[in-house]
C-alpha angles and dihedrals in degrees: 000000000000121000107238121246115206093163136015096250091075101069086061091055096046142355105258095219074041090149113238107220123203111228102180135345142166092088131130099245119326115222136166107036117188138151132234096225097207103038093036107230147127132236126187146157149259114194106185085038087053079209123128109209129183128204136193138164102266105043102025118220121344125181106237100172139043133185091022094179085251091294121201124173126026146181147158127250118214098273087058096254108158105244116215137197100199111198099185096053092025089229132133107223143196112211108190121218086246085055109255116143117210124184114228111166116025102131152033129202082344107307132095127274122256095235120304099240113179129011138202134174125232116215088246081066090256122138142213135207149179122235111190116151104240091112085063079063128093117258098018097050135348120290117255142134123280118248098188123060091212141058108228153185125232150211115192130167111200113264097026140067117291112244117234088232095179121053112263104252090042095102143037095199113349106203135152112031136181143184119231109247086261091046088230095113127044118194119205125181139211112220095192094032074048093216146101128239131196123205121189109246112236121222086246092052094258121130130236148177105028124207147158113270096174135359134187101039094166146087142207086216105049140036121238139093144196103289120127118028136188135176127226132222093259087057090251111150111231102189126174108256141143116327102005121316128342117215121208123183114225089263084065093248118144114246110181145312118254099211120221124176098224123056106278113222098175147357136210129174112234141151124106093289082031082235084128118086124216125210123181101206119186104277092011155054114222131189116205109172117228136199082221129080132203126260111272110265122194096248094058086076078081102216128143128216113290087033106271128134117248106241090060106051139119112221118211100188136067087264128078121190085247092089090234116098117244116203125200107210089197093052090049148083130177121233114215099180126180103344099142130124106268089056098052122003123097104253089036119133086254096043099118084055082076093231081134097060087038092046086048083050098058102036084230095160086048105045089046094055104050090043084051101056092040086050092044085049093055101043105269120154103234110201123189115213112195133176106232126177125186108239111286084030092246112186092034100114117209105232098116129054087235092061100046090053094049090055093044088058089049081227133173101021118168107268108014127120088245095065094044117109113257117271103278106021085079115149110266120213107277093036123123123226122212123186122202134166097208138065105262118054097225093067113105095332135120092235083112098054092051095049092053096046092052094040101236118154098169115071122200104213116209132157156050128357104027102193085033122040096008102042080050100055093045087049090053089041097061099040082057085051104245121141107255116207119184114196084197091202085062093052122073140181152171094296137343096249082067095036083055094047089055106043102040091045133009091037091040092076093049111034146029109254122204137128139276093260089051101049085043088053085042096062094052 
């Protein structure tokens, strides 16, 4: 397949038998490619797949995140924070290379986002952001009703409200979006008004002067429409569209047309002299290399927060920038919390809560206990946390529904088959037993003495309920300042619309969530 001239121009910007190599395929819908400009890899998207996978040259493609909260576009600032548009929680994110998640864009005027789209990074260190609402649609995002009556673009500076910077009716689905080399000039595109506008960019951030760049980017023929965007260094504008990438000069003319055989969604230079340009298409990755580079943007100085170069640091936290999570055994301990048979075991005393079936579901038992032995090979400290009551559960006091029906059962009483541990999950010789009478297993136990005595700052946080005693634990974990890690396959409810609800949003903001395998890769 040959690229398309349509004017000279384009065969300075790229070779037009210039080969487009498949990196990786087999995938839902890839989204979101960007590379990591000092360990040279890429990392992209899969939104139906709610995955976040990396490639590089050496390894191939890894999955590095799931759940991703069914993650789209992404970028770096220039403290190489990986910068994240979140369609399932409608949040615009900042993962730090040590792992922490902040929230920086959720709402507007007091109601939720549609669903932060595409990202870029202004040299202040503001950002701007889409906001269509496709991640409120099945498949792409979860299904839920829209707050706001608008699709916008915004301006947000970390630590403070993001600024509507577009009226509100200018745009159907605002999408990929670009600055000029110079950052005088933003581009925004429409993927169903199939065009590109370009606003000029104000000293104090705002937008102005709105006008039509390019119009018309759609065919009859061929699927594709305007959806990622990124500028070059020569200020030309390479957009997704019909049949590959369109490419358009400043002056809005249109170039060329760099031919893929899968639908494109986005682009993003990378390599080590970022000449190679990445597409994530559909099913696929490709890799096509370009005379052209992209403009400079602020996170391709490659240095990382405190000033230090990447390569070089230290990190203190479960995540390296690497993509790939590290685990200290000797930093960490594993949480089993509340998997005893009245919790989860058909003929307990919560059995028609349907925390069994869920529990089967989720191979909960299974997964424990083969995260358990890998973790108890390696070192780490494996702590059962049970909730335990004398007969007649005096002490529990009856404040909470949970606790009255507790009482009522007559559940979890010392000795009975109902608050033994389920069969399998049985303490080994070196664990450690905690016993609680509330939800969360820092309340009135002694699970902090014996951290601190052994030392041990990353939890691993597995059990039942999820959204009750294990989302607790991980809230007060992270308030004491512990690294709280969820391998959500090792975690179980009631249900799994409850299970979902926990782990893609309110965990997401205090622990790292992965899986069993992960966490297990992860220790070494």
């Amino acid at each position: 397949m040959t690229h398309v001239t349509l004017r000279s121009e384009f065969e300075a910007l790229i070779d037009p038998y210039a080969p487009v190599a498949q990196v990786g395929t087999g995938f839902d819908f890839t989204e979101g490619p960007i590379w990591h400009p000092v360990d040279h890899y890429l990392l992209f998207s899969d939104m139906p797949g709610d995955v976040r996978r990396r490639w590089d040259a050496r390894r191939g493609v890894v999955e590095v995140k799931r759940p991703s909260n069914k993650c789209n576009g992404m970028t770096y600032d220039a403290e190489l924070n990986l910068i994240v548009c979140e369609h399932a929680t409608s949040s615009l994110v900042r993962e730090r290379p040590e792992g922490r998640r902040e929230v920086l864009a959720s709402h507007f005027g007091g109601q939720e986002l549609n669903s932060p789209n595409d990202v870029c990074v202004h040299s202040s260190g503001a950002i701007y952001f889409s906001d269509p609402w496709y991640g409120r649609m099945p498949v792409y995002g979860v299904e839920r009703p829209r707050q706001l009556g608008f699709q916008g673009v915004y301006r947000v500076v970390p630590g403070s409200e993001p600024k509507l910077v577009v009226e509100r009716n200018l745009f159907d689905q605002p999408n990929g979006l670009c600055f000029s080399p110079d950052e005088k000039l933003l581009y925004v595109n429409d993927t169903v008004q199939a065009l590109i506008r370009v606003f000029d960019v104000n000293a104090d951030g705002s937008l102005s002067n709105a006008r039509v760049f390019a119009s018309g980017i759609k065919s009859e023929l061929e699927p594709g429409l305007p959806d990622g965007m990124k500028c070059d260094q020569h200020g030309n504008v390479w957009v997704t569209a019909p049949g590959g990438v369109w490419v358009y000069s400043p002056r809005g003319e249109l170039l060329g047309k760099v031919r893929v055989a899968e639908l494109v969604a986005n682009l993003a230079w990378g390599g080590p002299d970022f000449r190679t340009l990445y597409l994530t298409a559909t099913h696929s990755v490709y890799a096509i290399p370009t005379k052209a580079g992209p403009r400079h943007e602020p996170y391709m100085s490659g240095r990382r927060s405190g000033g230090g170069a990447t390569a070089n640091a230290a990190p203190q936290a479960p995540i390296l920038a690497d993509g790939e999570m590290r685990l200290d055994p000797q930093r960490c301990a594993m949480i089993i919390q509340d998997l005893q048979n009245d919790v989860v075991m058909d003929g307990g005393a919560f059995a028609d809560s349907g925390a069994p079936g869920h529990a089967k579901q989720q191979h909960v038992v299974e997964n424990v206990r083969r995260l358990a032995e890998a973790a108890r090979a390696r070192g780490v400290a494996i702590i059962h946390v049970w909730f335990v009551v004398e007969p007649g559960a005096p002490g529990v006091t009856l404040n909470a529904p949970l606790f009255e029906g507790l009482v009522d059962s007559k559940a979890m009483v010392r000795g009975s088959w109902g608050a033994a541990p389920v069969s399998g999950l049985e303490p080994r010789p070196g664990d450690f037993v905690v016993e609680k009478m509330r939800m969360s297993a820092w309340e009135g136990t002694r699970l902090e003495t014996i951290l601190k005595a052994t030392g041990r700052d990353m939890i691993i946080n597995t059990g039942a309920w999820t959204n009750m005693s294990v989302e607790h634990t991980a809230r007060t974990g992270a308030d004491k300042g512990y690294f709280m890690i969820v391998p959500e396959d090792c975690c179980s409810t009631m249900n799994a619309d409850w299970h979902a609800a926990s782990i893609n949003f309110a965990m997401q903001n205090v622990a790292i969530v992965t899986r069993a395998d992960a966490v297990i890769r992860a220790l070494g």
